[in-house]
XYZ file of C-alpha atoms in Angstrom:
511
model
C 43.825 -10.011 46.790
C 42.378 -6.470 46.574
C 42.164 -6.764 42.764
C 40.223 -9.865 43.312
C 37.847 -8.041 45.579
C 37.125 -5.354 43.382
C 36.252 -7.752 40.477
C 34.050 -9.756 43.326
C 32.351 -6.472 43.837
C 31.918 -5.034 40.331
C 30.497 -8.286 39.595
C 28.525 -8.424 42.989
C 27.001 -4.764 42.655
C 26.286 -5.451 38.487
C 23.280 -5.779 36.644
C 23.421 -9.198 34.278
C 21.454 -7.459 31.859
C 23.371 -4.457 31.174
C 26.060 -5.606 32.792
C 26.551 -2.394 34.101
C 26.590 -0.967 38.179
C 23.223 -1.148 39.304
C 20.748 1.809 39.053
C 17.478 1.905 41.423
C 18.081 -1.622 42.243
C 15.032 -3.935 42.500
C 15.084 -7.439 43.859
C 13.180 -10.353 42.174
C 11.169 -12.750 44.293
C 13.829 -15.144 43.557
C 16.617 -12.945 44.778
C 18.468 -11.972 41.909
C 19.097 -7.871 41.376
C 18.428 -5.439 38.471
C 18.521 -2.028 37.397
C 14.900 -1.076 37.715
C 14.762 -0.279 33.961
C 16.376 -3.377 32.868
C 14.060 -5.639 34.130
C 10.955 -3.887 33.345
C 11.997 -3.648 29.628
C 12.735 -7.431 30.118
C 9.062 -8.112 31.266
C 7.597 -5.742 29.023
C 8.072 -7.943 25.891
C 7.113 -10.550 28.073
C 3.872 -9.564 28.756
C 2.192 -11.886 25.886
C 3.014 -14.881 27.576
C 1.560 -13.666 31.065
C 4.421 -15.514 32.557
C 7.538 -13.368 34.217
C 10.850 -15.035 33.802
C 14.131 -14.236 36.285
C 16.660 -13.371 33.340
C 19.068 -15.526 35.525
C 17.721 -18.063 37.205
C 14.618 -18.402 34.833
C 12.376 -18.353 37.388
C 8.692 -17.858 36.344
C 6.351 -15.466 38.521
C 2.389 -14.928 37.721
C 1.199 -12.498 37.909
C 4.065 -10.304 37.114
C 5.602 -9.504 40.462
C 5.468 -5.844 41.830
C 9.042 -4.398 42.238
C 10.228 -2.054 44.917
C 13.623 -0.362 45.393
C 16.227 -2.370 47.560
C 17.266 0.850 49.492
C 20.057 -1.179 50.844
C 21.624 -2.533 47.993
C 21.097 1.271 46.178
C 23.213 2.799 48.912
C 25.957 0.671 48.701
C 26.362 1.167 45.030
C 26.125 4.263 45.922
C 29.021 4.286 48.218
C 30.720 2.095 45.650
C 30.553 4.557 43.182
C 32.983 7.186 45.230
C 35.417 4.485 45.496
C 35.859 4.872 42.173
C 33.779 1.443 40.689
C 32.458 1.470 37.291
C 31.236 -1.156 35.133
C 32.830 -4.128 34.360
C 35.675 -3.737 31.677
C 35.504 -5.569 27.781
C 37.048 -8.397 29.155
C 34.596 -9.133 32.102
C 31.377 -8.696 29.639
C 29.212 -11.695 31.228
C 26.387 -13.311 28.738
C 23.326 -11.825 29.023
C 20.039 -13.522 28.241
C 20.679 -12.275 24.556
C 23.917 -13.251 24.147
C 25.572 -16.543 23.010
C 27.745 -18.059 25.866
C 31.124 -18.738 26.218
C 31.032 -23.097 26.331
C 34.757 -23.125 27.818
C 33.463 -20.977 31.286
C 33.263 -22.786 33.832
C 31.956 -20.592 36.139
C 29.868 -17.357 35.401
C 30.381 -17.495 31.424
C 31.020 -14.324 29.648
C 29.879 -13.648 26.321
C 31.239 -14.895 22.997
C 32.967 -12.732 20.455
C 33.131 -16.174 17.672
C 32.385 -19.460 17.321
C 34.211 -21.758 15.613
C 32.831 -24.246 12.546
C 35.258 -26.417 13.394
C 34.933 -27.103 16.405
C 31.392 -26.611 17.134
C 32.477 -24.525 20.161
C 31.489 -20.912 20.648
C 34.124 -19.106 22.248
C 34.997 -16.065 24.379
C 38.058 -13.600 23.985
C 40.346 -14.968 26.577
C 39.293 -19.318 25.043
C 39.813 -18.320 21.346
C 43.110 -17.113 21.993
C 44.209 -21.043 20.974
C 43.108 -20.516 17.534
C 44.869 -17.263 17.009
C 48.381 -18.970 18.252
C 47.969 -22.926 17.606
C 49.289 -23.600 14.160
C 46.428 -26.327 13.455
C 43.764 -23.679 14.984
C 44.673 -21.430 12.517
C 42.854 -23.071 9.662
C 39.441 -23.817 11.449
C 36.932 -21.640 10.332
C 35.635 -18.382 13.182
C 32.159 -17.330 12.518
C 30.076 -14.574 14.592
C 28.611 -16.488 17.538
C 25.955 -18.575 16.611
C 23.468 -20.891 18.592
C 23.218 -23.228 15.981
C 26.072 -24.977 15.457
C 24.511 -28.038 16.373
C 22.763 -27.896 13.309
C 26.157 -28.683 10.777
C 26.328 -32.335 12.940
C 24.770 -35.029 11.255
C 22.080 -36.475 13.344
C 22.629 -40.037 12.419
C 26.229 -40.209 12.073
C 27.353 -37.415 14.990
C 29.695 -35.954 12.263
C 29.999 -32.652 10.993
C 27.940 -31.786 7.837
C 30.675 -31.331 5.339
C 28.759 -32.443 1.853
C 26.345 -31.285 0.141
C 23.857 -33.691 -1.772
C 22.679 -31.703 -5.105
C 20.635 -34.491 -5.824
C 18.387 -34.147 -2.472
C 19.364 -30.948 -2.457
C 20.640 -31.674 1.535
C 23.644 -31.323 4.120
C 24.831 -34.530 4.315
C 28.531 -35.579 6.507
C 30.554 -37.623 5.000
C 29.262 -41.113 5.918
C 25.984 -40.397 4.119
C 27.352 -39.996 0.893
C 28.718 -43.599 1.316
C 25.514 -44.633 2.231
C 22.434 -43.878 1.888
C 23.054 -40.839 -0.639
C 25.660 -43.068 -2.488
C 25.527 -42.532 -5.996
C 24.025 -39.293 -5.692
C 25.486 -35.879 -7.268
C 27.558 -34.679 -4.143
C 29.870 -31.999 -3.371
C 31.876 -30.077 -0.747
C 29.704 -27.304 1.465
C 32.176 -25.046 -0.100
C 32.199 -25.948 -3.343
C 28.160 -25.794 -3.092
C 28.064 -22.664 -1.553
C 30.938 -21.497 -4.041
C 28.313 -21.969 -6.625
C 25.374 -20.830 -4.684
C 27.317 -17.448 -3.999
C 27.661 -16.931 -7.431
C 24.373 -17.478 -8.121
C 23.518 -15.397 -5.254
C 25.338 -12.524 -6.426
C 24.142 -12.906 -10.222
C 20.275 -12.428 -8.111
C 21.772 -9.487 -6.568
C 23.188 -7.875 -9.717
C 19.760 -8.264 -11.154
C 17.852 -7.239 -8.484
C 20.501 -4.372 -8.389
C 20.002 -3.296 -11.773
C 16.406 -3.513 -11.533
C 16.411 -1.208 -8.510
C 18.782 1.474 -10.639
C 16.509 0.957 -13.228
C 13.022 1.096 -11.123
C 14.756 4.706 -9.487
C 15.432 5.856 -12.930
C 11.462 5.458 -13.721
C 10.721 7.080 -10.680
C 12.955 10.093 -11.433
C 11.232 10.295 -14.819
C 7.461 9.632 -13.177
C 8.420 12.661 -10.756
C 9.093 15.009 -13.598
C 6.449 14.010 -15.481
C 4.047 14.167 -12.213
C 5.731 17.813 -12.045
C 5.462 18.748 -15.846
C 1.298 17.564 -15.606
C 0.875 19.675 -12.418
C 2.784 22.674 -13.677
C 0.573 22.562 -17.096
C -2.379 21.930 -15.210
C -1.853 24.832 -13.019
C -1.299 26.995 -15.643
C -4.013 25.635 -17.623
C -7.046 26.141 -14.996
C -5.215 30.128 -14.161
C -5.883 30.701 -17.749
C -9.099 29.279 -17.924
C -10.324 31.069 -15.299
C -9.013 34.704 -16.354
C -11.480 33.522 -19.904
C -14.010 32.413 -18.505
C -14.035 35.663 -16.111
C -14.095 37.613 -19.452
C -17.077 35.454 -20.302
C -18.591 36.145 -17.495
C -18.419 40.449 -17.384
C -18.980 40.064 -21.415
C -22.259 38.003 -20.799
C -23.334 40.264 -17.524
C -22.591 43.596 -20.125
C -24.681 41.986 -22.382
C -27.271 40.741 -20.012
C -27.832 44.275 -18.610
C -27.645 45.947 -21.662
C -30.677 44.052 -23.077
C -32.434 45.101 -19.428
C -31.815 48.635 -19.570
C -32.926 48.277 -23.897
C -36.189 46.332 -22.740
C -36.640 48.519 -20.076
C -36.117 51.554 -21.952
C -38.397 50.475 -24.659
C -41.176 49.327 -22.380
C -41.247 52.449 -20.697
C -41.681 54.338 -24.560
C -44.191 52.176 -25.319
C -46.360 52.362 -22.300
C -45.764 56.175 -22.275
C -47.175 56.186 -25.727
C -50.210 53.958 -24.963
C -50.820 55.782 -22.256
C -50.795 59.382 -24.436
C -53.460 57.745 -26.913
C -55.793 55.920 -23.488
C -55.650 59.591 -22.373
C -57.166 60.612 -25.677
C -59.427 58.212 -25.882
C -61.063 58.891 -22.612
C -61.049 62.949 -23.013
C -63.045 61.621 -26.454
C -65.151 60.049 -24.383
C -66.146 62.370 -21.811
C -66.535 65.066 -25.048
C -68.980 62.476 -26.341
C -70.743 61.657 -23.393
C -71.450 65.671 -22.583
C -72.503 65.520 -26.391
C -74.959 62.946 -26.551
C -76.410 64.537 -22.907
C -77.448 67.874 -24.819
C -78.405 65.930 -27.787
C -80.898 63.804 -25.636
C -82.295 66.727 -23.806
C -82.754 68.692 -26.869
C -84.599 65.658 -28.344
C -87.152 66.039 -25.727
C -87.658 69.840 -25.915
C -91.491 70.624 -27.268
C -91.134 74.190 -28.839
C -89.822 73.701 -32.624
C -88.341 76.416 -32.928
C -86.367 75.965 -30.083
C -85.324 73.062 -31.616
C -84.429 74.158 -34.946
C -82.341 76.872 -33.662
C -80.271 74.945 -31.534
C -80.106 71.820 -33.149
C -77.455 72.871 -35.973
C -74.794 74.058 -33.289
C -75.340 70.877 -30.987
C -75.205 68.323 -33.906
C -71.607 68.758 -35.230
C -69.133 66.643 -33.801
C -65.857 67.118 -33.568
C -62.785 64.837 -35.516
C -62.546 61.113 -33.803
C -59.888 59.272 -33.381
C -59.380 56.874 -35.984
C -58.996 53.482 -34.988
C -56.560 52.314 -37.170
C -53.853 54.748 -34.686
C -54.520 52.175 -32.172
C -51.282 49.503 -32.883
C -51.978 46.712 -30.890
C -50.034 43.959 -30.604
C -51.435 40.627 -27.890
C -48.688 39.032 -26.019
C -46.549 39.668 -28.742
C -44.118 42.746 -27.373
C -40.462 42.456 -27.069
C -40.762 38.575 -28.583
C -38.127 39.780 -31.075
C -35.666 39.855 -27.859
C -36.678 36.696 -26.401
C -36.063 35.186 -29.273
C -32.692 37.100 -29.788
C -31.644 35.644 -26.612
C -33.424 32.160 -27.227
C -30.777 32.092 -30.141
C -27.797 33.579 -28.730
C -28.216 30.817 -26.178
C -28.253 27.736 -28.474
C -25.313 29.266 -30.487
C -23.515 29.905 -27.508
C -24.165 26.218 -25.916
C -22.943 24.872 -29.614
C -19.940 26.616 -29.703
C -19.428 25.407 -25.569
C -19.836 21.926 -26.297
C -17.817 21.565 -29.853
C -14.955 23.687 -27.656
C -15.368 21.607 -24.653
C -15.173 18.105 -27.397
C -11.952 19.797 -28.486
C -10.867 20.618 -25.764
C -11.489 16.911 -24.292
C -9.302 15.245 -27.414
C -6.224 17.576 -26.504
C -6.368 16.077 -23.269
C -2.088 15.018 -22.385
C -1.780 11.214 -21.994
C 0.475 9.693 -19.592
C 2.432 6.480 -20.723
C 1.900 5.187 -17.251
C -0.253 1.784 -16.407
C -1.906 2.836 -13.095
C -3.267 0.152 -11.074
C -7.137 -0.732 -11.339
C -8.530 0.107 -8.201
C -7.938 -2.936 -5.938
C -9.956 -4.872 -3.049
C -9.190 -3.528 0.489
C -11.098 -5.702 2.604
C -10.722 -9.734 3.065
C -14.559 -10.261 2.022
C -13.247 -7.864 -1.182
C -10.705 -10.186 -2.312
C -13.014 -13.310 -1.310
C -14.955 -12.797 -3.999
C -12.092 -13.836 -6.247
C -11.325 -16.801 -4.250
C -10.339 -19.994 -5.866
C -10.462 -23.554 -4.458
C -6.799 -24.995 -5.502
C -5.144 -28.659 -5.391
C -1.979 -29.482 -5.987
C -0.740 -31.725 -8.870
C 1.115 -35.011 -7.558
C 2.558 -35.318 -11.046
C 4.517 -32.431 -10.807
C 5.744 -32.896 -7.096
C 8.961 -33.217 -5.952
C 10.082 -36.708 -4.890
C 10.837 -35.098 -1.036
C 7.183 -33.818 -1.303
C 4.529 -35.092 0.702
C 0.558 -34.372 -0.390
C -2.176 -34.327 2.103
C -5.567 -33.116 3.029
C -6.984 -33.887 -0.375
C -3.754 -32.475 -2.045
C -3.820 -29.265 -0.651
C -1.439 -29.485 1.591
C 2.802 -30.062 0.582
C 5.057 -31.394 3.425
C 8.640 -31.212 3.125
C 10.090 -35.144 3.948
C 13.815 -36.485 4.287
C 12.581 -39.590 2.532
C 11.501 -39.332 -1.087
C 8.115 -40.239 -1.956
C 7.296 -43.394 -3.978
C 5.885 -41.150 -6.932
C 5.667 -42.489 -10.185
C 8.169 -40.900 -13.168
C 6.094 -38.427 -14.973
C 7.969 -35.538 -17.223
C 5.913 -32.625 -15.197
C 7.926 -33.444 -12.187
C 10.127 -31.262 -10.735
C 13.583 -33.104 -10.012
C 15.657 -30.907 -8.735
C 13.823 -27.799 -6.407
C 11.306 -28.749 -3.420
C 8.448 -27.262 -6.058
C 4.896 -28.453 -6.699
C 2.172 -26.576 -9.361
C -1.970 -26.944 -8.623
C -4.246 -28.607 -10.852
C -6.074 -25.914 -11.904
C -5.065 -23.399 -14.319
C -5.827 -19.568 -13.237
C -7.397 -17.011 -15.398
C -8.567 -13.468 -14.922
C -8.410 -11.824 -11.508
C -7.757 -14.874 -8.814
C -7.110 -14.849 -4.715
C -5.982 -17.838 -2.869
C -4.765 -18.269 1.112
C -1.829 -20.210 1.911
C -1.003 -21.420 5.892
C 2.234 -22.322 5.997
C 4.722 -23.919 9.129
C 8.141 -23.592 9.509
C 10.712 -21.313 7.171
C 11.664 -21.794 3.497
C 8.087 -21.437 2.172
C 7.203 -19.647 -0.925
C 3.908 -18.989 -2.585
C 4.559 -18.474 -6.135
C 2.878 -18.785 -9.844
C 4.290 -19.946 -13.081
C 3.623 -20.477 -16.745
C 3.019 -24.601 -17.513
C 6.203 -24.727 -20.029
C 8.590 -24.197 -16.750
C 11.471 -25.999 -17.331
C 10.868 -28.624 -14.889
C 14.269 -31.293 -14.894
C 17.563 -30.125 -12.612
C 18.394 -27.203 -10.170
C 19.366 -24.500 -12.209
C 17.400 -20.922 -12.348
C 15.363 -21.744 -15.138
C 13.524 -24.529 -12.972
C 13.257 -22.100 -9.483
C 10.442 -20.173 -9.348
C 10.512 -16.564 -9.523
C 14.353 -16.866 -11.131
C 12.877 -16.545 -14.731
C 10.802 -15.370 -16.989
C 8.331 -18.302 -16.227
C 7.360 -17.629 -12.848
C 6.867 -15.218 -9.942
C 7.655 -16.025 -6.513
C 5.834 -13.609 -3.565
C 8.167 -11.885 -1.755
C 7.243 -9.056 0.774
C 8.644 -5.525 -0.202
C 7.235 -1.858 -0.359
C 7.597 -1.668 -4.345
C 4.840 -2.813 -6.344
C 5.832 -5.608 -8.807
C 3.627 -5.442 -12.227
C 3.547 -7.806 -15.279
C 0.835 -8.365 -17.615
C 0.731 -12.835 -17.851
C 0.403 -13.970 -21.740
C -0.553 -17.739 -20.908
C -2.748 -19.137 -17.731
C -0.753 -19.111 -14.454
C -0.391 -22.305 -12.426
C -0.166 -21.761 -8.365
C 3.133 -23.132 -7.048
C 4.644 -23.867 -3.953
C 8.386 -24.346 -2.677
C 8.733 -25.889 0.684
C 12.003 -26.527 2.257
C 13.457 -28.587 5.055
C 11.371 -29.269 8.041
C 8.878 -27.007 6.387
C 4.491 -27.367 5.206
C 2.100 -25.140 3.335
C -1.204 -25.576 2.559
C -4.137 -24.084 0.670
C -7.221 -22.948 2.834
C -10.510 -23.537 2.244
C -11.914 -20.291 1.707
C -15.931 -19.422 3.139
């Protein structure tokens, strides 16, 4: 009896989300208690619906309900707690709103550890016990616990899905391949998925490879990325310390022909200035000369005259004019065009360097990707309008909205036999052959939809990988991952589509 109330209040004073004593204790609206935490986490990813659910009672509050600490109920886990209580041991872990239930419980049902394929029955530790000591448990089949086992009965015949139809490429029980899949290419499940798993793991041994081999490029990009940088940096260090030569060489030079112009300008204008100098003491000699002579010419005694006129007439030497070197905007030209001419050499010998220089340039064997649209009104410039071609649907394929649109249907179609056809993967190609650089939008509902493109010689009759797109050399299906797949296409690509069970995709219209 005491053991009994201790599990009463373990299970009393627990939280049925953690499943674990309560901490700061909160009370919903409803009445049920959780650790403060646990239910705001709860909520929190609940908060896009607008509508609070009790975890236990499923409840709904809006708007979400403000929660306040049940002092009562904290002090008595408190007081719980020096008793000794903890949480509830392995085999009293209750189902939480995550979890898959036990369906034996009866009462509050604790969580699942398998579920069974047999028996459609999901199980906890203490009600699988049977199939560990029951000889005819032993063979059923335990899975981790699932919520879908209703999904292997047959919803016409209430029988477990056992067969496999190739030829509808379907589940089917037993009954149905007496009936209405009679005469139809069907197998085990197992033996199917036998098959499938092989092909599965030949995908994975590709895809395996690929990756070793993708890694191995990388390793070899890296050291090639490495090698460029290293002979880049060493290339610009040495170009630098040259052209820094260049540069002092050129400045020498550059003031050397200053201080030589400079010199010889200031020789030249002293020597101009020597003979102006000259010239005007000539001048002033003449002047004074040509004063007497005019005053003598006006004096009235002859004699006078005559006496003085032989020591006033001679002149002395003059400067002959043919000292005088001049030269009209023409000084120093010789340097001008010294430089003019160093220049033009200098920019030839520059540009047939820099030509060279341009054809040693290191190429990289690597195709790097044009630069690519970013925006949705980039790539809507490459949009293309695209129908789908009914003579190349699958029978189970519906076509709507002006054959945009592919519907996956239990029922085959009545579609006429045509060799484009695919018979035995839910597949369908457009109408329109793609060229060039093309963008499409696809909307699809449900799972098991892939966008794909192909080559028109796809094999197109029976289910093996030369028919599925993106298992061959023929097509490429679009699957989301952070490597960058890249091909270069040798014929025009068709758009595809596979669409499987309960499934629809369609092609927008694109404004």
């Amino acid at each position: 009896m005491a053991q009994k109330a201790v599990e009463l209040d373990r299970e009393t004073f627990s939280c049925s989300i953690c499943l674990d004593l309560l901490k700061d204790p909160v009370t919903t609206p409803c009445g049920h208690s959780y650790c403060k935490n646990c239910i705001k986490d709860h909520w929190d990813t609940e908060d896009e619906k607008r509508i609070y659910s009790c975890p236990q009672c499923r409840k709904s509050f809006t708007p979400r309900p403000e929660l306040l600490k049940n002092t009562m109920l904290a002090a008595l886990v408190e007081e719980l707690k020096k008793t000794g209580l903890q949480a509830a041991p392995a085999d009293h872990c209750y189902a939480g709103p995550e979890d898959v239930a036990c369906d034996v419980c009866t009462e509050r049902k604790l969580r699942a550890v398998k579920s069974c394929l047999v028996c459609l029955v999901s199980y906890c530790e203490k009600h699988l016990q049977p199939h560990f000591d029951v000889a005819q448990f032993k063979k059923h089949k335990l899975v981790e616990p699932s919520e879908k086992l209703q999904e292997n009965i047959c919803s016409r015949h209430d029988e477990v899905m056992k067969m496999f139809c190739r030829t509808d490429q379907q589940c089917i029980c037993y009954l149905c391949s007496v009936e209405e899949h009679k005469g139809h290419d069907t197998v085990s499940a197992a033996a199917e998925r036998t098959e499938r798993q092989r092909e599965l793991e030949g995908s994975r041994h590709n895809i395996q490879q690929r990756i070793q081999d993708r890694e191995e490029d990388v390793k070899l990009l890296q050291q090639e990325v490495e090698a460029i940088n290293g002979s880049a940096d060493k290339a610009v260090e040495f170009s630098e310390k040259i052209f820094t030569q260049l540069f002092r060489l050129m400045e020498k030079r550059r003031s050397d022909v200053k201080q030589q112009v400079r010199s010889q300008q200031e020789t030249e204008v002293s020597r101009v200035k020597e003979l102006q100098e000259k010239l005007e003491q000539e001048i002033t000699e003449l002047k004074r000369k040509d004063a007497e002579l005019k005053k003598l010419s006006h004096t009235e005694d002859h004699n006078q005259f005559l006496h003085n006129y032989p020591s006033l007439s001679a002149l002395s030497e003059s400067t002959h004019s043919s000292s005088i070197n001049i030269r009209p905007l023409k000084y120093f030209e010789d340097v001008t065009a010294a430089v003019s001419e160093l220049r033009d050499k200098l920019q030839d010998v520059l540009r047939e360097t820099w030509t060279n220089i341009s054809l040693t340039e290191t190429e990289v064997d690597v195709f790097l990707p044009q630069p690519e649209p970013r925006t949705r009104a980039d790539f809507l410039r490459y949009s293309h309008e695209i129908t789908l071609d009914s003579n190349t649907a699958h029978r189970r394929l519906l076509l709507s909205e002006g054959n945009r649109k592919a519907t996956r249907m239990n029922q085959p179609q009545s579609y006429s036999h045509h060799p484009d056809r695919f018979t035995g993967w839910y597949q369908v190609l457009s109408s329109e052959s793609l060229t060039g650089c093309c963008y499409w939008e696809v909307e699809w509902r449900g799972r098991g939809v892939y966008v794909a493109v192909a080559y028109k010689n796809i094999i197109r009759a029976g289910r093996s990988q030369e028919c599925g797109f993106g298992f061959n050399d023929k097509s490429w299906m679009l699957y989301c991952d952070t490597n960058r797949e890249q091909t270069t296409f040798t014929q025009p690509l068709y758009a595809g589509l596979y669409v499987d069970d309960g499934a629809s995709a369609e092609f927008c219209r694109l404004r």
